[in-house]
Tab-separated table of N, CA and C and ligand atoms in Angstrom:
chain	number	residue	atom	x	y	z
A	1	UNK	N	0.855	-1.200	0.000
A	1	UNK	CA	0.000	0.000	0.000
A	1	UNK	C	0.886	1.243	0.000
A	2	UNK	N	0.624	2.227	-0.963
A	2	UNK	CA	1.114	3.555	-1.054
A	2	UNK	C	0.099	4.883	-0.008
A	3	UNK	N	1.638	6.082	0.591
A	3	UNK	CA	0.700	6.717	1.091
A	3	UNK	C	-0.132	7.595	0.025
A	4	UNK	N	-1.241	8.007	-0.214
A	4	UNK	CA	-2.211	8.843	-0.733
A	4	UNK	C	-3.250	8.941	-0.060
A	5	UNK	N	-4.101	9.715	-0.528
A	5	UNK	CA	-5.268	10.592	-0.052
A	5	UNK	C	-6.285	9.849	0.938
A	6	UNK	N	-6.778	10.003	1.967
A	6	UNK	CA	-7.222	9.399	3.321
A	6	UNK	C	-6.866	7.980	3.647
A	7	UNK	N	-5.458	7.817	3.347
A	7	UNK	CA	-4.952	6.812	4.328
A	7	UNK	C	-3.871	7.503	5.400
A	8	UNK	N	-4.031	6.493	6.367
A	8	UNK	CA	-3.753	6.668	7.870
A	8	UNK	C	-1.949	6.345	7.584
A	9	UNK	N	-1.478	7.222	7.989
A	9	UNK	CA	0.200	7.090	7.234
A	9	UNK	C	0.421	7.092	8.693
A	10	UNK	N	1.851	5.545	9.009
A	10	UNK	CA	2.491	6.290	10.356
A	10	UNK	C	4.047	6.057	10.119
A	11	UNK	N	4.560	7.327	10.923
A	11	UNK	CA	6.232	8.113	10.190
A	11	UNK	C	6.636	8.329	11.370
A	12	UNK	N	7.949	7.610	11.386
A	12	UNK	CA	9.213	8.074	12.198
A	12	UNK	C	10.120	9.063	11.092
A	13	UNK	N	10.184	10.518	12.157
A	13	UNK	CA	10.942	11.195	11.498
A	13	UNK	C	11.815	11.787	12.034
A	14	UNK	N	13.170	12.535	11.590
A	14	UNK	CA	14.048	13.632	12.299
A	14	UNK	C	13.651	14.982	11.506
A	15	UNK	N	13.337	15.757	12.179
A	15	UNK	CA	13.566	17.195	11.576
A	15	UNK	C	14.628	17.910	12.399
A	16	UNK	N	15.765	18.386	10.830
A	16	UNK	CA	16.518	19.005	11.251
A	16	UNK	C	16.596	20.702	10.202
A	17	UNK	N	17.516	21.336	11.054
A	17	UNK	CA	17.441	22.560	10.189
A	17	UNK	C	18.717	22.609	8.906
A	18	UNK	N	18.541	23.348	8.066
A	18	UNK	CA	19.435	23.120	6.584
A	18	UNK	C	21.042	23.301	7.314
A	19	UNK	N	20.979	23.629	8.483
A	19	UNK	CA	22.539	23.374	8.850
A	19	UNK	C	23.137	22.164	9.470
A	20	UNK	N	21.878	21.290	9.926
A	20	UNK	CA	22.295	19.980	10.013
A	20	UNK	C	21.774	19.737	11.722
A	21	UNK	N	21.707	21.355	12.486
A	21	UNK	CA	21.156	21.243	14.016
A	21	UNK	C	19.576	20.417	13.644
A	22	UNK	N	19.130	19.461	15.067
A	22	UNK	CA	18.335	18.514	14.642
A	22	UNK	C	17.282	19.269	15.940
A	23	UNK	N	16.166	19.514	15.207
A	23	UNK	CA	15.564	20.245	16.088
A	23	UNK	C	13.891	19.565	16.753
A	24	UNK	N	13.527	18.630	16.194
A	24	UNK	CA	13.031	17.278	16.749
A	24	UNK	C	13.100	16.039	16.240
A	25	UNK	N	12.995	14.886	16.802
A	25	UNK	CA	12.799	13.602	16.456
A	25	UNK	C	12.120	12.128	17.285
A	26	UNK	N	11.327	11.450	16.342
A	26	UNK	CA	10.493	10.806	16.884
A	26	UNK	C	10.864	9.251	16.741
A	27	UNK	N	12.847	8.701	16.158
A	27	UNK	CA	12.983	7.810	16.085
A	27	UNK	C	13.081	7.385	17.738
A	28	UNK	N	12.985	6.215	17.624
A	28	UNK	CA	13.078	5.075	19.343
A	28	UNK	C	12.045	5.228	19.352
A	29	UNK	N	10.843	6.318	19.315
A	29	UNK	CA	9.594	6.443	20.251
A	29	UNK	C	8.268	5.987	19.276
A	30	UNK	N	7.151	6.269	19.946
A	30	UNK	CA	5.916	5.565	19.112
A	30	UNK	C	5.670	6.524	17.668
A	31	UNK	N	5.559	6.391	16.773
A	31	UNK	CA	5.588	7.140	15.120
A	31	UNK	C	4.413	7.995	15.681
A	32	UNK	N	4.412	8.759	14.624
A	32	UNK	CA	3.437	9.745	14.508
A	32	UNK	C	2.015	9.070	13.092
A	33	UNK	N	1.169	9.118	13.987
A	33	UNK	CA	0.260	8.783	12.894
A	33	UNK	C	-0.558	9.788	12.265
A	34	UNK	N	-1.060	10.154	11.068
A	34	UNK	CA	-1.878	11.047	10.498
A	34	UNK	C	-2.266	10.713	9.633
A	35	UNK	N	-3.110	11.869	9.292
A	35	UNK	CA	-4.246	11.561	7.650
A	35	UNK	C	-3.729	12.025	7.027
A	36	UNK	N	-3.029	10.914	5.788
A	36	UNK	CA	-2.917	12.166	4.418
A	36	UNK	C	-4.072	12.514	3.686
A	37	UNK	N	-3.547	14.050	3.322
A	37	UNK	CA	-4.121	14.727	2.287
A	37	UNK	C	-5.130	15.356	2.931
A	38	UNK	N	-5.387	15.601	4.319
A	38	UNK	CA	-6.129	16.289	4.959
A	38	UNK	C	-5.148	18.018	5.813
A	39	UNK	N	-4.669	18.221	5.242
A	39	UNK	CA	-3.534	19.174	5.978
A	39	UNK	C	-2.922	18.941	7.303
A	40	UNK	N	-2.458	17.952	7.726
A	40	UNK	CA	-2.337	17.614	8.831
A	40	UNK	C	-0.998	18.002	8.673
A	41	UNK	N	0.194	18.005	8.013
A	41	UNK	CA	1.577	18.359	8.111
A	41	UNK	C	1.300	19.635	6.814
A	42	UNK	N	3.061	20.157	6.843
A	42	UNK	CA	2.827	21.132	5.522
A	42	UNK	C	2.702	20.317	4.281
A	43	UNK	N	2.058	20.991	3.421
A	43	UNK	CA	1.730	21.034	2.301
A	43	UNK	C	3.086	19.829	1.523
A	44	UNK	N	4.081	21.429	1.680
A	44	UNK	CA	5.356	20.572	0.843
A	44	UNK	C	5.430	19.047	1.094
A	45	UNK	N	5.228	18.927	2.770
A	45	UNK	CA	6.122	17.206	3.106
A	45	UNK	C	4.910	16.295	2.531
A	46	UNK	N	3.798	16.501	2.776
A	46	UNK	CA	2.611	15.948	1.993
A	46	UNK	C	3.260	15.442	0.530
A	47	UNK	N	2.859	16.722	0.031
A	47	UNK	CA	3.453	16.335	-1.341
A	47	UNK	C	4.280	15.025	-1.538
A	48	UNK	N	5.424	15.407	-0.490
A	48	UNK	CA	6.877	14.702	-0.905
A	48	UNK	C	6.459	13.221	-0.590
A	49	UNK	N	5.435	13.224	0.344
A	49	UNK	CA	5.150	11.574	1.120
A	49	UNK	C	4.146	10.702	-0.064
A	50	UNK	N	3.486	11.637	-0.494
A	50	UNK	CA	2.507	10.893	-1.778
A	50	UNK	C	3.403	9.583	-2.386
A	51	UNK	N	2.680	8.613	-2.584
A	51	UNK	CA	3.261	8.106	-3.051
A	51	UNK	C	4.387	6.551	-3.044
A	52	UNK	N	4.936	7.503	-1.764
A	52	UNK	CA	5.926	6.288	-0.911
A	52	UNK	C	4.935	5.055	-0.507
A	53	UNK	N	5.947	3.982	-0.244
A	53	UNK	CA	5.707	2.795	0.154
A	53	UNK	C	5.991	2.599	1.963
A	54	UNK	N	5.550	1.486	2.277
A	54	UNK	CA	6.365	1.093	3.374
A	54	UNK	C	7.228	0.680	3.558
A	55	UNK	N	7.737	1.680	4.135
A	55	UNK	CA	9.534	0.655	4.691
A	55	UNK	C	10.191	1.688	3.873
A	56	UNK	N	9.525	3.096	3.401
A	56	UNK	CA	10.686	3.921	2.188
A	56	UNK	C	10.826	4.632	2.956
A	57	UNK	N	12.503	5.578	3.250
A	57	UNK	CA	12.706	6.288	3.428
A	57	UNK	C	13.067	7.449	2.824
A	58	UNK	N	13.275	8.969	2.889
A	58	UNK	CA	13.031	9.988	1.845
A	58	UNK	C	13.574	11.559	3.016
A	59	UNK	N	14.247	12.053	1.856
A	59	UNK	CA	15.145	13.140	2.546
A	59	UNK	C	14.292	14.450	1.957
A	60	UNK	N	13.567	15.097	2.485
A	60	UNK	CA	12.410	16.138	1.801
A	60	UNK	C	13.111	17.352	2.533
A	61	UNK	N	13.650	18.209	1.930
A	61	UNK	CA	13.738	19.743	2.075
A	61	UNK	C	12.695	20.527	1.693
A	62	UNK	N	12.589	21.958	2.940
A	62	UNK	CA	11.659	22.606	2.358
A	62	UNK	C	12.252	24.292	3.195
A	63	UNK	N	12.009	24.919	1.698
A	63	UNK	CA	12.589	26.018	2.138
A	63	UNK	C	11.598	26.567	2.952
A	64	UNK	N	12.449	27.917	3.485
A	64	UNK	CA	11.058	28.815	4.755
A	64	UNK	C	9.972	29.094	4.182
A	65	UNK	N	9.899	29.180	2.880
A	65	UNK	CA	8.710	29.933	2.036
A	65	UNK	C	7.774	28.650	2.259
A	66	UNK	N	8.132	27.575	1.938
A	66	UNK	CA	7.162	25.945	2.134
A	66	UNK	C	7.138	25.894	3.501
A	67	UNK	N	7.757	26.604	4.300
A	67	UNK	CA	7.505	25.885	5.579
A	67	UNK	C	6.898	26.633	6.176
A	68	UNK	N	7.225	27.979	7.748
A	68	UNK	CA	7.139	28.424	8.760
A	68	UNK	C	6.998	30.085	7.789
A	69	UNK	N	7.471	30.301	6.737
A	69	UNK	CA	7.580	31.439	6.555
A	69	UNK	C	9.024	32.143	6.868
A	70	UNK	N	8.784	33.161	5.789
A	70	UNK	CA	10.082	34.614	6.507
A	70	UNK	C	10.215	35.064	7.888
A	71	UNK	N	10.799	35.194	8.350
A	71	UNK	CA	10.750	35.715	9.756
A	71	UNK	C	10.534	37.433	9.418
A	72	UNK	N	9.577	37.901	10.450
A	72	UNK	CA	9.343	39.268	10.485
A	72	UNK	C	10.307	39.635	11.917
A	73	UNK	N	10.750	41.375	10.830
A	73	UNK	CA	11.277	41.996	11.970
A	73	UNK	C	10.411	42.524	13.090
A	74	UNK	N	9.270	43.209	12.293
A	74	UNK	CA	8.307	43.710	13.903
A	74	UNK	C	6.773	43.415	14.835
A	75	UNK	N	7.887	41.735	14.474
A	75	UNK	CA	6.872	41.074	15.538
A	75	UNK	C	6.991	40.804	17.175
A	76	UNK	N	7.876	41.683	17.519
A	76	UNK	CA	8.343	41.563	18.940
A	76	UNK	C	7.481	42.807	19.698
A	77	UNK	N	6.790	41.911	20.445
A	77	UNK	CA	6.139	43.171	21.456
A	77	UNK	C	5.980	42.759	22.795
A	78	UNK	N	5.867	44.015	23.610
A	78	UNK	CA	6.093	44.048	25.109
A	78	UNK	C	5.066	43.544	26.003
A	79	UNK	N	5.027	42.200	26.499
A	79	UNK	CA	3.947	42.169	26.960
A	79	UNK	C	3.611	42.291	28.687
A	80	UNK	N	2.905	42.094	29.260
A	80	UNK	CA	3.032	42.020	30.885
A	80	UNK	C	2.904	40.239	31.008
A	81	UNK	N	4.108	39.759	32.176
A	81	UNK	CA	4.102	38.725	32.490
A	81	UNK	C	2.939	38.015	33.225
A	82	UNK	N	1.655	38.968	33.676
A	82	UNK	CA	0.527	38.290	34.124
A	82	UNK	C	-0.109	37.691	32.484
A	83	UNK	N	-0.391	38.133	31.661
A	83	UNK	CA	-0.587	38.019	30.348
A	83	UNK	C	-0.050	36.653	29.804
A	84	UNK	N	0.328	36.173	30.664
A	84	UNK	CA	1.261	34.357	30.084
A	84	UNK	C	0.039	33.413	30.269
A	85	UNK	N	0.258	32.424	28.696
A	85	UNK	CA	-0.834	31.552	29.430
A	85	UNK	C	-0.452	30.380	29.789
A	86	UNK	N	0.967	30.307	29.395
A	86	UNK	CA	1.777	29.193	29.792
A	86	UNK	C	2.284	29.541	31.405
A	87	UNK	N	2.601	28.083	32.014
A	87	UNK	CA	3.718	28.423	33.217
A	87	UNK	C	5.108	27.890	32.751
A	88	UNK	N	6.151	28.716	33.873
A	88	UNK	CA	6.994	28.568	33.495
A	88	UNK	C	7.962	28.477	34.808
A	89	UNK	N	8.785	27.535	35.247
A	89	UNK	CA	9.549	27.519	36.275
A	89	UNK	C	10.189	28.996	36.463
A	90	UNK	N	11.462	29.142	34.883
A	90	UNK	CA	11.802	30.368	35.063
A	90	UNK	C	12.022	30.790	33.599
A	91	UNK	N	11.900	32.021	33.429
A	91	UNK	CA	11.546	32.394	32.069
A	91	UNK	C	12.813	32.907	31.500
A	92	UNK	N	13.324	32.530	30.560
A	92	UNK	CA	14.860	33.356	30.102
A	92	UNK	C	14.577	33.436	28.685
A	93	UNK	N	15.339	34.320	27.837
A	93	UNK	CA	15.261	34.327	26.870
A	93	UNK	C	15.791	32.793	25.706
A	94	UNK	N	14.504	32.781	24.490
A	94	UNK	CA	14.793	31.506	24.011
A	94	UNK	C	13.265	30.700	24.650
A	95	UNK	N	12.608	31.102	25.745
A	95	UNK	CA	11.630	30.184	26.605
A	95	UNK	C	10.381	30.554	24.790
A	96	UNK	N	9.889	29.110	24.719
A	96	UNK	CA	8.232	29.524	24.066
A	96	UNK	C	7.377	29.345	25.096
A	97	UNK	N	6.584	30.610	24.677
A	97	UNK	CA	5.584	31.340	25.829
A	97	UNK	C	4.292	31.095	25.215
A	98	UNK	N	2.853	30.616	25.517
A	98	UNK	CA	1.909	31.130	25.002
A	98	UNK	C	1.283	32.306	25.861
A	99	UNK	N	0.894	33.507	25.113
A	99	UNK	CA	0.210	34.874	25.706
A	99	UNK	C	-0.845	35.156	25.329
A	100	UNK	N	-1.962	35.397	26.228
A	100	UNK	CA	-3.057	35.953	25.640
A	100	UNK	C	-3.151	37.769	25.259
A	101	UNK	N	-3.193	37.806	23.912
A	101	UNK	CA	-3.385	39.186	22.931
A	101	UNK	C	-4.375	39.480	22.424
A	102	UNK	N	-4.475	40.518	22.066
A	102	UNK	CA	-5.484	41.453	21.673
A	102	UNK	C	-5.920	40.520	20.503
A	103	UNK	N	-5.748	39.984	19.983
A	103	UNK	CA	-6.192	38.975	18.858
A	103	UNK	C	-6.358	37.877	19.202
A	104	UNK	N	-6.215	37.082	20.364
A	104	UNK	CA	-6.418	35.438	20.823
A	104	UNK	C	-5.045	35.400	21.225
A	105	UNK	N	-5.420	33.979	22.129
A	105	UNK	CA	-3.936	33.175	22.526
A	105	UNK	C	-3.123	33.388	21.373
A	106	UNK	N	-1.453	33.741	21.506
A	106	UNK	CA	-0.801	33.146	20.529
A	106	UNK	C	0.380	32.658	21.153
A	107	UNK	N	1.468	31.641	20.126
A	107	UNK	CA	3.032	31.633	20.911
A	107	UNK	C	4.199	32.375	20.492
A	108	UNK	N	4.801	32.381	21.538
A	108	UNK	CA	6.328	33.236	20.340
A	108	UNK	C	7.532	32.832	21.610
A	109	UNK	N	8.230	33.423	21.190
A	109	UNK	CA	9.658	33.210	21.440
A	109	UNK	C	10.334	34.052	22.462
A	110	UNK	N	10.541	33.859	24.052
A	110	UNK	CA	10.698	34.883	25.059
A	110	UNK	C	12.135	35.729	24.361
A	111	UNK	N	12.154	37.259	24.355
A	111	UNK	CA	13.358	37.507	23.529
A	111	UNK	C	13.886	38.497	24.884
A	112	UNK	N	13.509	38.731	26.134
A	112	UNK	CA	14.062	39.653	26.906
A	112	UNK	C	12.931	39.418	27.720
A	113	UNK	N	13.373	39.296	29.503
A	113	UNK	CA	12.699	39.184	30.346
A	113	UNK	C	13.203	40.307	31.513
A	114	UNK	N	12.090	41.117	32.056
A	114	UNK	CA	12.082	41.997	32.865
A	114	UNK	C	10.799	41.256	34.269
A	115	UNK	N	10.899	42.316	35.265
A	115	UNK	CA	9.957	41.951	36.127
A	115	UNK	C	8.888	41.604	36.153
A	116	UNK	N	7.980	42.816	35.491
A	116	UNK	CA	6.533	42.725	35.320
A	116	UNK	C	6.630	42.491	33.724
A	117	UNK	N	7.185	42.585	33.144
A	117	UNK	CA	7.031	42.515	31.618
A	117	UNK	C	8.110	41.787	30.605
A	118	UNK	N	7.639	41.497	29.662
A	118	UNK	CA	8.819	40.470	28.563
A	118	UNK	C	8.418	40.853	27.326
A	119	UNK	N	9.585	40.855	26.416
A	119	UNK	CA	9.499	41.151	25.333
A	119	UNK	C	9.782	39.713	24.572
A	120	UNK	N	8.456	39.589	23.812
A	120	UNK	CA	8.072	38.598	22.952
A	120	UNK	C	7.960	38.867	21.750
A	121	UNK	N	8.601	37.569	20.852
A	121	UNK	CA	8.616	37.223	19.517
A	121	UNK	C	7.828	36.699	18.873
A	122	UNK	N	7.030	37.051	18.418
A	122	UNK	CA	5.647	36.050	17.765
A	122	UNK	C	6.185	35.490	16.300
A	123	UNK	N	7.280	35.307	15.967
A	123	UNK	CA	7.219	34.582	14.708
A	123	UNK	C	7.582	33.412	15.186
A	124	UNK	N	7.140	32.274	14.550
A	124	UNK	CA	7.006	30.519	14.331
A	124	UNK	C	8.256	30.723	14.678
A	125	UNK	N	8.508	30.159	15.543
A	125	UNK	CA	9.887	29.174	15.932
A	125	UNK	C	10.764	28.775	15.082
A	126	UNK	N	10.010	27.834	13.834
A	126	UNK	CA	10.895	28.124	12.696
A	126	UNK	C	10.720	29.113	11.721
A	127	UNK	N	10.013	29.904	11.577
A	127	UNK	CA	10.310	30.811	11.047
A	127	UNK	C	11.695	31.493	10.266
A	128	UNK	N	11.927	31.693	8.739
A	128	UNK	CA	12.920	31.751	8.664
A	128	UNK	C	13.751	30.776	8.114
A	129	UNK	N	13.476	29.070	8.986
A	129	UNK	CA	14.206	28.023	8.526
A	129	UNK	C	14.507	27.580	7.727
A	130	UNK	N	15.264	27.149	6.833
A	130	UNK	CA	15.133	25.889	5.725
A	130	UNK	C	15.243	24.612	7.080
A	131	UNK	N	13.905	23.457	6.388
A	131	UNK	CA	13.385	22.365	7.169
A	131	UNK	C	14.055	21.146	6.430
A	132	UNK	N	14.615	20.546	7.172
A	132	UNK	CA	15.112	18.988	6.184
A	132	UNK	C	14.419	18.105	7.412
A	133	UNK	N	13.532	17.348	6.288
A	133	UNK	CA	12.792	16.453	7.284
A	133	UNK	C	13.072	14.813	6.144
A	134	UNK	N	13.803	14.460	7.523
A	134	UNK	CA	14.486	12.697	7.354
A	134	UNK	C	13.070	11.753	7.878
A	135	UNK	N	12.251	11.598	6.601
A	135	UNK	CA	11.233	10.483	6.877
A	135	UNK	C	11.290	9.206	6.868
A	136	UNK	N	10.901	7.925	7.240
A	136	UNK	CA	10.291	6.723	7.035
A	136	UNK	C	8.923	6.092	7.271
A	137	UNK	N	8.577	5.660	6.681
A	137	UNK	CA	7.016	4.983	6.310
A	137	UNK	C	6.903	4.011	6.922
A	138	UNK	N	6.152	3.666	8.423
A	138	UNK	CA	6.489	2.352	8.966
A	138	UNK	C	5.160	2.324	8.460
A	139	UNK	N	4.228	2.528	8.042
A	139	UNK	CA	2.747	1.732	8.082
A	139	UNK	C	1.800	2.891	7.068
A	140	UNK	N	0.952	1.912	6.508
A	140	UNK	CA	-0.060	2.512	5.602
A	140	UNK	C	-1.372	2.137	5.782
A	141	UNK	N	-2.414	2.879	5.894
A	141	UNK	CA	-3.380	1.621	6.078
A	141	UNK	C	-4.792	2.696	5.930
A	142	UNK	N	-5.851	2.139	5.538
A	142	UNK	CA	-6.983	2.707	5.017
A	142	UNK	C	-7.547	3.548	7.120
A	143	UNK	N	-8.133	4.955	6.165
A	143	UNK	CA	-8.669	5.366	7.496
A	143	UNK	C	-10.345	4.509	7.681
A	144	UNK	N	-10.189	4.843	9.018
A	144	UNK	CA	-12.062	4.264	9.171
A	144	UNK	C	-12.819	5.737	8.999
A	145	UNK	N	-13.881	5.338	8.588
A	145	UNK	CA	-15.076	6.710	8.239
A	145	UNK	C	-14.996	7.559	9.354
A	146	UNK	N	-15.027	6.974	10.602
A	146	UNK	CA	-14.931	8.209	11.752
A	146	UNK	C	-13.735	9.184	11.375
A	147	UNK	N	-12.170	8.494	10.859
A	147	UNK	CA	-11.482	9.430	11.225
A	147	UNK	C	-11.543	10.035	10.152
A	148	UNK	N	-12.037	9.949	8.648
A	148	UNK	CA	-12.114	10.518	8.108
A	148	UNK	C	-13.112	11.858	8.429
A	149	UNK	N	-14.300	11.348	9.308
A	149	UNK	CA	-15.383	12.967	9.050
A	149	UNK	C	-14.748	13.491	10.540
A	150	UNK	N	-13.688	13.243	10.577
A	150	UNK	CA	-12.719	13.784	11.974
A	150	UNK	C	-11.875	14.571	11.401
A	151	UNK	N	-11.261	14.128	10.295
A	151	UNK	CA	-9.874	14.959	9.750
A	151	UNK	C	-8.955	14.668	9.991
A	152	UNK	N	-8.691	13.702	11.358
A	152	UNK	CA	-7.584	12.968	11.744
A	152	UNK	C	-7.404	11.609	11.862
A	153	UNK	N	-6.088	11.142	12.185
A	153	UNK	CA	-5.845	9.751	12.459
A	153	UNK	C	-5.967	8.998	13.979
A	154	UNK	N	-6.823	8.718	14.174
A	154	UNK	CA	-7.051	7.992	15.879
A	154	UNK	C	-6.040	6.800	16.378
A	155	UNK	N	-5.740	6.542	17.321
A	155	UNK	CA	-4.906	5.306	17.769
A	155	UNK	C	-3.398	6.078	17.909
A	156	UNK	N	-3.148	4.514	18.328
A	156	UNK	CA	-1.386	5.234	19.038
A	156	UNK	C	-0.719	6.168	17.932
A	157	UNK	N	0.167	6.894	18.451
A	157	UNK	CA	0.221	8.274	17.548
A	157	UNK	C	-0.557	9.045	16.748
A	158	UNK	N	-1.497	8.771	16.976
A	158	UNK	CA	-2.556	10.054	16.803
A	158	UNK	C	-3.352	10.905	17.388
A	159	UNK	N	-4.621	11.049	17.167
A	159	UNK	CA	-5.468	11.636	18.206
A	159	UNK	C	-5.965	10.951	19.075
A	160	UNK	N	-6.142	11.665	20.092
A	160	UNK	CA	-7.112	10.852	21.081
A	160	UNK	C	-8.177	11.421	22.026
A	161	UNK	N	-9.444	11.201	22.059
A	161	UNK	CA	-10.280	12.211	22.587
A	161	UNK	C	-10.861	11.848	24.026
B	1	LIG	ZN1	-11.154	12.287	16.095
């Protein structure tokens, strides 16, 4: 079985950045399961997974434009540390914060911490990046109708409600 359009794909992967720093990975641990062709990852790695078999592995780059985006310069703003919706033992710069803003919860990137207040980065984490994502295909397999009018993949590495 090939992955394509509403089958339940499950992937051990490394994502690292185009300099080779490895910035997560899900080999040793339980795969990640999802729906293709439902937007569940980006677009690009979709694409790149169409297709594959089980047991294939596949080296998919994707520049920032496919991935997280450009990083913006003036997305850093001052917020008050009651305003966190995350906790945090101790907050230093580099911490991801979620804050509630004038527009909804969002996350960003602690870039300067003061007493009552921190200056936060709201661009994507990767933002900016080129993404090299080191895939393998441990499993393919037809979704059931639930997870299809769900959008997602249920069972170990997937959702669970
Ligand atoms: Zn569900």
């Amino acid at each position: 079985m090939q992955v394509a359009k509403d089958k339940v794909v499950t992937l051990h992967y490394q994502l690292s950045e185009g300099n080779g720093e490895v910035l997560e990975s899900n080999r040793g641990q339980i795969p990640l399961a999802y729906l293709h062709g439902h937007r569940n990852l980006l677009i690009g790695l979709e694409e790149a997974l169409t297709g594959m078999s089980i047991g294939e592995s596949k080296k998919v780059t994707l520049e920032p434009e496919q991935a997280y985006g450009i990083r913006k310069e003036n997305l850093t703003q001052r917020v008050p540390v009651k305003h966190l919706l995350s906790k945090h033992k101790r907050l230093q710069p580099g911490s991801v914060v979620r804050v509630q803003t004038g527009e909804g919860p969002a996350a960003g990137t602690v870039v300067k911490v003061g007493k009552f207040m921190i200056d936060v980065d709201f661009n994507h984490p990767f933002a900016g990046k080129t993404l090299v994502f080191d895939v393998t295909v441990e499993q393919v397999r037809d979704a059931s109708e639930e997870e299809l009018k769900h959008g997602h993949a249920h069972g170990a590495g997937g959702h669970h409600h």
